[in-house]
Amino acid sequence: MTIYAIGDIHGQIEMLQDAMQRIENDGGKDAQIVFLGDYTDRGGNSRAVLDFLIAGRDAGKPWTFIKGNHDRMFEWFMHDYPKSDAFLPIEIYWLHPRLGGDTTLASYGIEVTPKSRGLLVHEQARENVPKEHVAFLEGLQLFHETEHLFFVHAGIRPDVPLADQNEHDLLWIRQEFHAHKEPHPKLIVHGHTPIKTAKHYGNRINLDSGAGYDKALTTAVFEGTDCFVLTDQGRVPLVPE
């Protein structure tokens, strides 16, 4: 079975549209696609990205949506009373420019400034962010797996069975996962940690090539465990380094 995967989008609607065109050229309009999360923040068109993904879902496209840590931060901010991730540094929160919630709300017409932060911005968000966008964020999957592949946003806790992974690790883990060189139960396909280009590490593949920082958005195609990066010129094999 052929499966396509798209790395962290971060509000880059034009890059997403280009990626979808490459997939259509390679596998047709009804290709199976796994999106690895972080649909919003930093890039300027988070609202358009969510509109695009929701429209595809509602049209019955065979698309699978994984939850990223930025998606959960947005989701939590939209609660009746905004909730912040307890693992973030005390001076960093979703509206901070470092995380990009301010640019996400700007795509809904909400200006975030040092003076406007707080419950006023939350009230404006509750009024202006469509309920279907919030429902989409709430309904995202934590992972998707096939016989040989495990798609997830950030990674897994090594030596913990895949069925026993916890949500925080699936959304946030880095060092312990990256340092593990032994095989995992399945080949892990993830994003979360931006690198210059997609890379195959043998036991995992990182598809986050920095779209959130105006770099590239990577699209990959899998035939079993064989991986190819999908470019304008077609497939380029991605092999372990």
Backbone as JSON, one array per atom type, in Angstrom:
{
  "sequence": "MTIYAIGDIHGQIEMLQDAMQRIENDGGKDAQIVFLGDYTDRGGNSRAVLDFLIAGRDAGKPWTFIKGNHDRMFEWFMHDYPKSDAFLPIEIYWLHPRLGGDTTLASYGIEVTPKSRGLLVHEQARENVPKEHVAFLEGLQLFHETEHLFFVHAGIRPDVPLADQNEHDLLWIRQEFHAHKEPHPKLIVHGHTPIKTAKHYGNRINLDSGAGYDKALTTAVFEGTDCFVLTDQGRVPLVPE",
  "N": [[0.84, -1.19, 0.0], [0.57, 2.18, -0.86], [1.56, 5.03, 0.85], [1.37, 8.43, 1.62], [3.1, 11.06, 3.29], [3.14, 14.1, 5.11], [5.14, 16.62, 6.44], [5.55, 18.93, 9.26], [3.4, 21.65, 8.98], [2.69, 24.29, 9.8], [1.04, 26.65, 9.25], [1.57, 27.3, 6.58], [0.11, 27.74, 3.85], [0.48, 27.93, 1.04], [2.72, 26.3, 0.6], [1.61, 23.89, 1.43], [-0.41, 23.49, -0.5], [1.2, 23.19, -2.77], [2.5, 20.83, -2.07], [0.34, 19.06, -2.05], [-0.32, 19.05, -4.73], [1.92, 17.8, -5.84], [1.6, 15.27, -4.73], [-0.83, 14.51, -5.91], [-0.01, 14.41, -8.59], [1.69, 12.25, -8.46], [0.28, 10.11, -7.25], [-2.44, 10.37, -7.72], [-5.81, 11.76, -7.18], [-7.01, 10.63, -4.97], [-5.19, 9.74, -3.11], [-3.76, 8.12, -0.25], [-3.06, 9.87, 2.64], [-1.0, 10.88, 5.32], [-0.91, 13.29, 7.74], [1.44, 14.92, 9.71], [1.02, 16.63, 11.86], [1.14, 19.77, 13.77], [-0.22, 21.98, 12.41], [-0.7, 24.63, 12.61], [0.44, 27.95, 13.71], [3.25, 30.21, 13.72], [3.69, 30.35, 10.75], [1.83, 32.39, 8.38], [-0.83, 31.7, 7.69], [-2.62, 30.05, 9.19], [-5.38, 29.69, 9.62], [-6.34, 29.26, 6.99], [-5.03, 26.88, 6.38], [-6.27, 25.05, 8.18], [-8.9, 25.26, 7.22], [-8.54, 24.13, 4.68], [-7.73, 21.46, 5.27], [-9.93, 20.51, 6.73], [-11.93, 20.72, 4.79], [-11.06, 18.77, 2.96], [-11.27, 16.47, 4.55], [-14.06, 16.47, 5.0], [-14.91, 16.02, 2.45], [-14.47, 13.39, 2.17], [-11.91, 12.43, 1.72], [-9.15, 10.14, 1.88], [-7.56, 10.79, 4.29], [-5.38, 11.11, 7.07], [-5.06, 12.56, 10.22], [-2.65, 13.63, 12.37], [-2.04, 14.65, 15.72], [-0.2, 17.5, 16.71], [2.13, 19.11, 18.99], [1.77, 21.88, 18.88], [-0.8, 22.05, 17.88], [-2.24, 21.02, 20.02], [-1.71, 22.99, 21.93], [-3.07, 25.17, 20.85], [-5.67, 24.09, 20.85], [-6.04, 23.77, 23.66], [-5.91, 26.43, 24.49], [-8.33, 27.32, 23.62], [-10.2, 26.37, 25.39], [-12.89, 26.74, 27.85], [-11.75, 28.17, 29.93], [-8.58, 29.38, 29.35], [-5.94, 27.03, 28.9], [-2.62, 26.19, 29.73], [0.38, 24.54, 28.64], [1.98, 22.59, 30.98], [4.61, 21.84, 30.8], [6.04, 23.73, 29.49], [8.5, 26.4, 29.61], [8.22, 28.85, 32.23], [8.08, 31.45, 31.31], [7.24, 31.24, 28.75], [4.5, 30.85, 26.61], [1.54, 29.9, 24.73], [0.78, 32.16, 23.15], [3.12, 33.53, 22.86], [5.62, 34.96, 20.74], [7.68, 33.18, 20.11], [6.51, 30.67, 20.02], [4.28, 31.07, 18.38], [1.51, 31.36, 18.52], [0.43, 33.87, 18.4], [0.58, 34.62, 15.69], [-1.12, 32.75, 14.63], [-3.65, 33.51, 15.72], [-3.79, 35.99, 14.52], [-4.41, 35.29, 11.93], [-7.07, 34.89, 12.12], [-7.98, 37.4, 12.4], [-7.39, 38.59, 14.83], [-5.62, 40.67, 16.86], [-2.64, 40.4, 18.63], [-0.96, 41.82, 21.22], [1.53, 42.99, 23.61], [-0.02, 44.41, 25.49], [-2.57, 43.49, 25.03], [-2.78, 40.85, 25.63], [-4.06, 37.95, 27.35], [-7.16, 37.47, 29.06], [-8.86, 39.01, 27.47], [-7.97, 38.61, 24.81], [-8.46, 35.9, 24.7], [-11.24, 35.88, 24.89], [-11.88, 37.16, 22.46], [-10.87, 35.24, 20.71], [-12.56, 33.08, 21.22], [-14.84, 34.06, 20.12], [-14.23, 34.37, 17.42], [-12.8, 32.23, 16.27], [-13.75, 29.54, 14.34], [-16.09, 27.08, 15.44], [-15.89, 24.59, 14.28], [-13.22, 24.42, 13.69], [-12.04, 24.23, 16.21], [-13.18, 21.81, 17.02], [-12.01, 20.12, 15.15], [-9.3, 20.21, 15.96], [-9.57, 19.04, 18.47], [-10.26, 16.47, 17.77], [-8.07, 15.21, 16.65], [-5.78, 12.53, 15.9], [-3.44, 10.69, 17.94], [-1.53, 9.04, 16.9], [-0.73, 6.98, 14.01], [-0.71, 3.81, 12.61], [0.73, 1.24, 10.56], [1.4, -2.05, 9.27], [4.19, -2.0, 9.28], [4.99, 0.6, 9.81], [4.99, 3.49, 11.96], [3.37, 6.32, 12.5], [3.79, 9.49, 13.91], [3.74, 12.53, 15.83], [5.98, 13.7, 17.4], [7.63, 11.59, 18.4], [8.6, 8.53, 20.08], [8.76, 6.98, 23.34], [11.65, 5.24, 23.94], [11.92, 1.68, 24.2], [9.49, 1.33, 25.43], [6.43, -0.27, 24.99], [4.58, 0.23, 21.94], [1.82, 0.47, 22.26], [1.64, 1.43, 24.81], [2.55, 4.01, 24.98], [2.7, 7.41, 26.16], [0.71, 10.44, 25.96], [2.09, 12.89, 26.24], [4.78, 12.29, 25.54], [4.42, 11.44, 22.86], [3.77, 13.85, 21.68], [5.81, 15.65, 22.37], [8.42, 14.61, 22.86], [12.0, 14.52, 22.56], [15.11, 14.42, 23.04], [15.6, 11.81, 24.31], [14.43, 10.08, 22.52], [15.71, 10.73, 20.07], [18.33, 10.01, 20.66], [18.34, 7.29, 20.76], [19.53, 4.46, 19.19], [18.96, 1.88, 18.49], [16.83, -0.58, 16.85], [13.33, 0.18, 16.63], [10.03, -1.12, 17.47], [8.59, -0.7, 15.12], [9.24, 1.14, 12.07], [9.65, 4.49, 12.76], [7.92, 7.34, 11.86], [8.14, 10.74, 11.82], [7.82, 14.23, 12.87], [8.24, 17.43, 14.21], [10.88, 18.16, 15.24], [12.77, 20.49, 13.73], [14.89, 20.11, 10.9], [17.49, 20.5, 8.38], [16.96, 19.09, 5.97], [14.79, 16.35, 5.14], [15.44, 13.28, 6.87], [16.7, 9.96, 7.11], [17.19, 7.82, 9.69], [17.55, 5.18, 10.09], [16.19, 3.76, 12.21], [14.18, 5.55, 12.46], [12.44, 8.25, 10.78], [12.72, 11.6, 10.05], [10.6, 14.13, 9.08], [10.32, 16.84, 9.32], [11.2, 19.67, 7.91], [11.43, 22.36, 8.47], [9.32, 24.18, 7.76], [7.93, 25.88, 9.42], [9.69, 27.89, 9.87], [9.91, 29.23, 7.55], [11.25, 27.61, 5.79], [11.56, 24.55, 3.95], [8.7, 22.46, 3.14], [8.3, 19.14, 3.66], [7.36, 16.37, 1.68], [6.69, 12.98, 1.71], [6.78, 9.63, 0.38], [5.71, 6.34, 0.93], [6.43, 2.99, 0.27], [5.74, 0.14, 1.55], [8.34, -0.17, 3.8], [10.09, 1.3, 2.36], [11.2, 4.51, 1.52], [10.6, 7.64, -0.06], [11.42, 10.94, -0.95], [9.22, 13.34, -2.16], [9.48, 15.3, -4.89], [9.35, 18.16, -7.16], [10.33, 17.05, -9.41], [9.77, 14.43, -9.15], [10.05, 11.22, -7.46], [12.56, 10.83, -4.96], [14.86, 8.68, -3.61], [14.97, 8.06, -0.09], [17.28, 7.1, 2.04], [18.75, 5.17, 4.73], [21.24, 6.88, 6.64]],
  "CA": [[0.0, 0.0, 0.0], [1.3, 3.45, -0.95], [1.12, 6.04, 1.81], [2.1, 9.69, 1.59], [3.17, 11.75, 4.59], [3.54, 15.51, 5.02], [5.7, 17.1, 7.7], [4.94, 20.04, 9.98], [2.95, 22.66, 8.01], [2.84, 25.58, 10.48], [0.37, 27.79, 8.65], [2.09, 27.6, 5.24], [-0.9, 27.22, 2.94], [1.0, 27.76, -0.32], [3.55, 25.1, 0.6], [0.71, 22.74, 1.51], [-1.04, 23.32, -1.8], [2.22, 22.64, -3.66], [2.71, 19.43, -1.68], [-0.82, 18.28, -2.48], [-0.24, 18.89, -6.18], [2.92, 16.77, -6.1], [1.0, 13.98, -4.4], [-1.81, 14.19, -6.96], [0.73, 14.05, -9.79], [2.34, 10.96, -8.26], [-0.61, 9.04, -6.83], [-3.84, 10.63, -8.0], [-6.56, 12.64, -6.29], [-7.5, 9.92, -3.8], [-4.06, 9.13, -2.43], [-3.83, 8.05, 1.2], [-2.09, 10.83, 3.17], [-0.9, 11.08, 6.77], [-0.36, 14.6, 8.11], [2.15, 14.65, 10.96], [0.71, 17.56, 12.94], [1.58, 21.17, 13.75], [-0.85, 22.62, 11.26], [-0.82, 26.06, 12.88], [1.5, 28.7, 14.4], [4.45, 30.74, 13.06], [3.32, 30.79, 9.41], [0.79, 33.41, 8.41], [-2.15, 31.31, 7.19], [-3.11, 28.88, 9.93], [-6.81, 29.49, 9.37], [-6.51, 28.68, 5.67], [-4.59, 25.49, 6.45], [-7.32, 24.26, 8.8], [-10.02, 25.21, 6.27], [-8.18, 23.19, 3.61], [-7.73, 20.1, 5.79], [-11.31, 20.16, 7.08], [-12.66, 20.53, 3.53], [-10.69, 17.46, 2.44], [-11.9, 15.45, 5.41], [-15.5, 16.45, 4.76], [-15.14, 15.48, 1.1], [-14.24, 11.95, 2.21], [-10.56, 12.06, 1.32], [-8.52, 9.17, 2.79], [-6.5, 11.53, 4.98], [-5.25, 10.87, 8.51], [-4.51, 13.77, 10.84], [-1.97, 13.41, 13.64], [-1.98, 15.85, 16.56], [1.1, 18.0, 17.11], [2.11, 19.88, 20.25], [1.19, 23.21, 18.62], [-2.25, 21.86, 17.74], [-2.81, 20.87, 21.36], [-1.65, 24.29, 22.6], [-4.2, 25.94, 20.3], [-6.88, 23.47, 21.39], [-6.16, 24.07, 25.08], [-6.2, 27.86, 24.65], [-9.73, 27.55, 23.29], [-11.09, 25.88, 26.45], [-13.67, 27.78, 28.51], [-10.7, 28.98, 30.55], [-7.39, 28.92, 28.61], [-5.05, 26.12, 29.61], [-1.26, 26.22, 29.19], [1.12, 23.29, 28.84], [2.78, 22.7, 32.19], [6.0, 21.52, 30.53], [6.69, 24.88, 28.88], [9.11, 27.33, 30.57], [7.21, 29.73, 32.81], [7.97, 32.7, 30.55], [6.79, 30.93, 27.39], [3.13, 30.36, 26.52], [1.19, 29.74, 23.32], [0.73, 33.43, 22.43], [4.47, 34.08, 22.74], [6.1, 34.87, 19.35], [8.55, 32.01, 19.92], [5.65, 29.54, 19.69], [3.54, 31.45, 17.19], [0.06, 31.49, 18.66], [0.04, 35.23, 18.0], [0.34, 34.65, 14.24], [-2.32, 31.96, 14.37], [-4.83, 34.33, 15.99], [-3.83, 37.05, 13.52], [-5.08, 34.76, 10.73], [-8.5, 35.01, 12.4], [-8.28, 38.81, 12.58], [-7.22, 38.97, 16.23], [-4.3, 41.23, 17.1], [-2.07, 40.1, 19.94], [0.12, 42.71, 21.62], [1.79, 42.83, 25.05], [-1.09, 44.98, 26.29], [-3.86, 42.85, 24.78], [-2.76, 39.44, 25.99], [-4.84, 37.59, 28.51], [-8.54, 37.02, 28.88], [-9.49, 39.73, 26.36], [-7.63, 37.88, 23.59], [-9.18, 34.63, 24.77], [-12.64, 36.16, 24.55], [-11.95, 37.4, 21.02], [-10.65, 33.97, 20.03], [-13.77, 32.28, 21.37], [-15.85, 34.63, 19.24], [-13.83, 34.43, 16.02], [-12.31, 30.95, 15.75], [-14.92, 28.69, 14.1], [-16.2, 25.9, 16.31], [-15.43, 23.41, 13.57], [-11.75, 24.38, 13.8], [-11.75, 23.7, 17.54], [-13.56, 20.4, 17.01], [-10.99, 19.43, 14.38], [-8.14, 20.06, 16.82], [-9.9, 18.1, 19.54], [-10.43, 15.12, 17.23], [-6.86, 14.7, 16.01], [-5.23, 11.28, 16.42], [-2.1, 10.78, 18.5], [-0.61, 8.27, 16.04], [-1.33, 6.11, 13.01], [0.26, 2.75, 12.34], [0.49, 0.16, 9.6], [2.13, -3.25, 9.68], [5.62, -1.73, 9.45], [5.24, 2.03, 10.04], [4.3, 4.14, 13.07], [3.38, 7.76, 12.24], [3.55, 10.21, 15.15], [4.28, 13.88, 15.67], [7.32, 13.96, 17.96], [8.41, 10.38, 18.55], [8.14, 7.59, 21.1], [9.68, 6.66, 24.43], [12.29, 3.97, 23.6], [11.77, 0.5, 25.06], [8.12, 1.27, 25.92], [5.59, -0.78, 23.89], [3.86, 1.28, 21.22], [0.48, 0.61, 22.82], [1.72, 2.03, 26.15], [3.12, 5.36, 24.91], [1.81, 8.44, 26.7], [0.44, 11.56, 25.06], [3.14, 13.91, 26.3], [5.93, 11.86, 24.73], [4.05, 11.43, 21.45], [3.68, 15.23, 21.2], [6.9, 16.54, 22.78], [9.72, 14.01, 23.14], [13.12, 14.78, 21.65], [16.44, 13.87, 23.28], [15.66, 10.37, 24.57], [14.06, 9.42, 21.26], [16.75, 10.95, 19.06], [19.58, 9.36, 21.04], [18.18, 5.84, 20.69], [20.0, 4.0, 17.89], [18.52, 0.52, 18.23], [15.54, -0.64, 16.15], [12.05, 0.25, 17.33], [9.14, -2.18, 16.96], [8.27, -0.35, 13.74], [9.92, 2.34, 11.63], [8.93, 5.64, 13.27], [7.89, 8.48, 10.94], [7.79, 11.84, 12.72], [8.26, 15.6, 12.59], [8.45, 18.09, 15.5], [12.2, 18.76, 15.39], [13.17, 20.91, 12.38], [16.23, 19.89, 10.4], [17.63, 21.14, 7.08], [16.24, 18.26, 5.0], [14.32, 15.09, 5.7], [16.56, 12.37, 7.1], [16.41, 8.58, 7.51], [18.18, 7.44, 10.69], [17.55, 3.72, 10.21], [15.04, 3.35, 13.04], [13.19, 6.62, 12.4], [12.55, 9.21, 9.68], [12.25, 12.93, 10.42], [10.12, 14.85, 7.9], [10.16, 18.28, 9.59], [12.31, 20.41, 7.29], [11.47, 23.77, 8.86], [8.33, 25.07, 7.16], [7.56, 26.89, 10.41], [10.7, 28.96, 9.82], [9.96, 29.62, 6.13], [12.08, 26.68, 5.02], [10.79, 23.67, 3.07], [7.73, 21.5, 3.64], [8.65, 17.85, 3.05], [6.37, 15.35, 1.38], [7.33, 11.68, 1.49], [5.91, 8.53, -0.06], [6.17, 5.06, 1.45], [6.03, 1.71, -0.29], [6.27, -0.67, 2.64], [9.25, 0.69, 4.56], [10.89, 2.12, 1.43], [10.77, 5.91, 1.61], [11.06, 8.55, -1.1], [10.98, 12.33, -0.85], [8.51, 13.69, -3.38], [9.89, 16.62, -5.38], [8.71, 18.55, -8.42], [10.85, 16.17, -10.47], [9.37, 13.05, -8.86], [10.53, 10.57, -6.24], [13.99, 10.71, -4.67], [14.96, 7.73, -2.49], [15.51, 8.5, 1.19], [17.85, 5.86, 2.58], [19.45, 5.4, 6.0], [22.58, 7.45, 6.55]],
  "C": [[0.88, 1.25, 0.0], [0.7, 4.45, 0.02], [2.0, 7.27, 1.66], [2.08, 10.32, 2.98], [3.7, 13.16, 4.38], [3.99, 15.98, 6.4], [4.98, 18.32, 8.24], [4.65, 21.2, 9.02], [3.07, 24.08, 8.56], [2.28, 26.76, 9.69], [0.82, 28.16, 7.26], [1.16, 27.02, 4.18], [-0.36, 27.02, 1.53], [1.88, 26.52, -0.41], [2.69, 23.85, 0.64], [0.05, 22.47, 0.16], [-0.05, 22.74, -2.82], [2.45, 21.16, -3.36], [1.56, 18.55, -2.17], [-0.8, 18.08, -3.99], [0.79, 17.83, -6.55], [2.36, 15.38, -5.81], [0.0, 13.57, -5.48], [-1.11, 13.75, -8.24], [1.32, 12.65, -9.68], [1.34, 9.83, -8.02], [-2.09, 9.26, -7.07], [-4.54, 11.43, -6.92], [-7.01, 11.95, -5.0], [-6.39, 9.17, -3.07], [-4.26, 9.15, -0.92], [-2.7, 8.92, 1.78], [-2.17, 10.87, 4.68], [-0.23, 12.43, 7.0], [0.2, 14.49, 9.52], [1.96, 15.7, 12.05], [1.39, 18.91, 12.79], [1.09, 21.87, 12.49], [-0.84, 24.14, 11.4], [0.46, 26.61, 13.48], [2.69, 29.03, 13.48], [4.15, 31.21, 11.63], [2.06, 31.63, 9.44], [-0.62, 32.98, 8.05], [-2.7, 30.06, 7.86], [-4.59, 28.63, 9.66], [-7.04, 28.82, 8.02], [-6.09, 27.22, 5.64], [-5.68, 24.61, 7.06], [-8.55, 24.17, 7.89], [-9.77, 24.16, 5.19], [-8.29, 21.75, 4.1], [-9.15, 19.64, 6.12], [-12.14, 19.9, 5.82], [-12.33, 19.16, 2.92], [-11.29, 16.32, 3.23], [-13.38, 15.32, 5.1], [-15.85, 15.93, 3.38], [-14.86, 13.98, 1.04], [-12.87, 11.51, 1.75], [-9.96, 11.09, 2.34], [-7.3, 9.78, 3.49], [-6.55, 11.21, 6.47], [-4.52, 12.04, 9.13], [-3.95, 13.44, 12.22], [-1.92, 14.73, 14.41], [-0.53, 16.21, 16.88], [0.99, 18.79, 18.4], [1.52, 21.27, 20.04], [-0.32, 23.12, 18.45], [-2.91, 21.72, 19.11], [-2.76, 22.2, 22.12], [-2.8, 25.18, 22.13], [-5.51, 25.4, 20.87], [-7.09, 23.86, 22.85], [-6.46, 25.55, 25.33], [-7.68, 28.14, 24.44], [-10.7, 26.96, 24.32], [-11.86, 27.05, 27.06], [-12.76, 28.74, 29.28], [-9.39, 28.49, 29.94], [-6.45, 28.1, 29.48], [-3.69, 26.14, 28.94], [-0.56, 24.9, 29.49], [2.09, 23.45, 30.0], [4.26, 22.43, 31.94], [6.75, 22.66, 29.84], [7.4, 25.71, 29.96], [8.1, 28.37, 31.02], [7.01, 31.0, 31.99], [7.46, 32.48, 29.12], [5.37, 30.36, 27.45], [2.71, 30.46, 25.06], [1.18, 31.05, 22.54], [2.1, 34.07, 22.24], [4.96, 33.93, 21.29], [7.0, 33.66, 19.09], [7.73, 30.78, 19.52], [4.71, 29.82, 18.53], [2.04, 31.49, 17.3], [-0.44, 32.87, 18.27], [-0.24, 35.3, 16.51], [-0.88, 33.81, 13.87], [-3.57, 32.8, 14.6], [-4.92, 35.49, 14.99], [-4.52, 36.58, 12.25], [-6.59, 34.74, 10.89], [-8.9, 36.46, 12.66], [-8.13, 39.31, 14.0], [-5.78, 39.44, 16.44], [-3.85, 40.92, 18.52], [-0.88, 41.03, 20.18], [0.4, 42.48, 23.1], [0.66, 43.36, 25.92], [-2.41, 44.22, 26.15], [-3.9, 41.39, 25.2], [-3.6, 39.19, 27.23], [-6.26, 37.22, 28.14], [-9.26, 37.77, 27.77], [-9.21, 39.01, 25.04], [-8.37, 36.54, 23.57], [-10.65, 34.83, 24.4], [-12.81, 36.4, 23.06], [-11.77, 36.1, 20.23], [-11.9, 33.1, 20.08], [-14.88, 32.78, 20.44], [-15.52, 34.44, 17.76], [-13.29, 33.13, 15.43], [-13.52, 30.03, 15.55], [-14.92, 27.45, 14.98], [-15.74, 24.64, 15.6], [-13.91, 23.29, 13.57], [-11.36, 23.79, 15.15], [-12.07, 22.22, 17.6], [-12.54, 19.57, 16.23], [-9.75, 19.18, 15.24], [-8.38, 19.02, 17.91], [-9.94, 16.66, 19.04], [-9.2, 14.52, 16.59], [-6.36, 13.43, 16.69], [-3.84, 11.51, 16.99], [-1.08, 10.01, 17.66], [-1.43, 7.52, 15.0], [-0.3, 5.05, 12.68], [-0.24, 1.79, 11.27], [1.29, -1.05, 10.09], [3.58, -2.93, 10.02], [5.94, -0.3, 9.83], [4.41, 2.53, 11.22], [4.46, 5.65, 12.87], [2.99, 8.49, 13.53], [4.17, 11.59, 15.0], [5.73, 13.99, 16.13], [8.2, 12.72, 18.01], [7.82, 9.49, 19.62], [9.19, 7.49, 22.2], [10.31, 5.31, 24.13], [12.04, 2.91, 24.67], [10.42, 0.46, 25.79], [7.27, 0.75, 24.77], [4.78, 0.33, 23.24], [2.48, 1.51, 21.81], [0.47, 1.32, 24.17], [2.32, 3.43, 26.14], [2.16, 6.38, 25.5], [1.75, 9.66, 25.79], [1.56, 12.59, 25.07], [4.33, 13.52, 25.44], [5.6, 11.9, 23.24], [4.03, 12.83, 20.85], [4.97, 16.02, 21.4], [8.3, 15.92, 22.8], [10.77, 14.39, 22.09], [14.34, 13.95, 22.05], [16.47, 12.35, 23.45], [15.35, 9.57, 23.3], [15.17, 9.54, 20.23], [18.02, 10.18, 19.37], [19.54, 7.84, 20.89], [18.53, 5.34, 19.29], [19.53, 2.6, 17.53], [17.17, 0.52, 17.5], [14.36, -0.48, 17.1], [11.16, -0.87, 16.81], [8.7, -1.96, 15.52], [9.12, 0.86, 13.35], [9.07, 3.55, 12.01], [9.06, 6.79, 12.27], [7.35, 9.67, 11.73], [8.22, 13.18, 12.15], [8.76, 16.22, 13.87], [9.79, 18.81, 15.64], [12.72, 19.16, 14.02], [14.64, 20.64, 12.09], [16.29, 20.44, 8.98], [16.86, 20.4, 5.99], [15.8, 16.99, 5.69], [15.47, 14.09, 5.81], [16.06, 11.03, 7.62], [17.53, 8.14, 8.45], [18.27, 5.92, 10.88], [16.37, 3.22, 11.0], [13.93, 4.38, 13.05], [13.47, 7.51, 11.2], [11.95, 10.53, 10.14], [11.87, 13.7, 9.16], [9.9, 16.34, 8.16], [11.38, 19.02, 9.06], [12.17, 21.91, 7.45], [10.48, 24.68, 8.2], [7.9, 26.18, 8.12], [8.53, 28.05, 10.48], [10.95, 29.38, 8.37], [10.97, 28.81, 5.33], [11.16, 25.78, 4.21], [9.76, 22.86, 3.85], [7.99, 20.19, 2.91], [7.43, 16.97, 2.86], [7.11, 14.06, 1.08], [6.3, 10.67, 1.02], [6.54, 7.23, 0.4], [5.57, 3.92, 0.66], [6.58, 0.65, 0.66], [7.12, 0.23, 3.54], [10.19, 1.48, 3.67], [10.32, 3.53, 1.39], [11.4, 6.72, 0.48], [10.57, 9.95, -0.75], [10.38, 12.7, -2.2], [8.85, 15.12, -3.75], [9.12, 16.97, -6.64], [9.17, 17.68, -9.57], [10.49, 14.71, -10.23], [9.98, 12.53, -7.58], [12.05, 10.54, -6.17], [14.13, 9.79, -3.47], [15.55, 8.39, -1.24], [15.97, 7.24, 1.91], [18.57, 6.17, 3.88], [20.87, 5.94, 5.79], [23.53, 6.78, 7.53]]
}
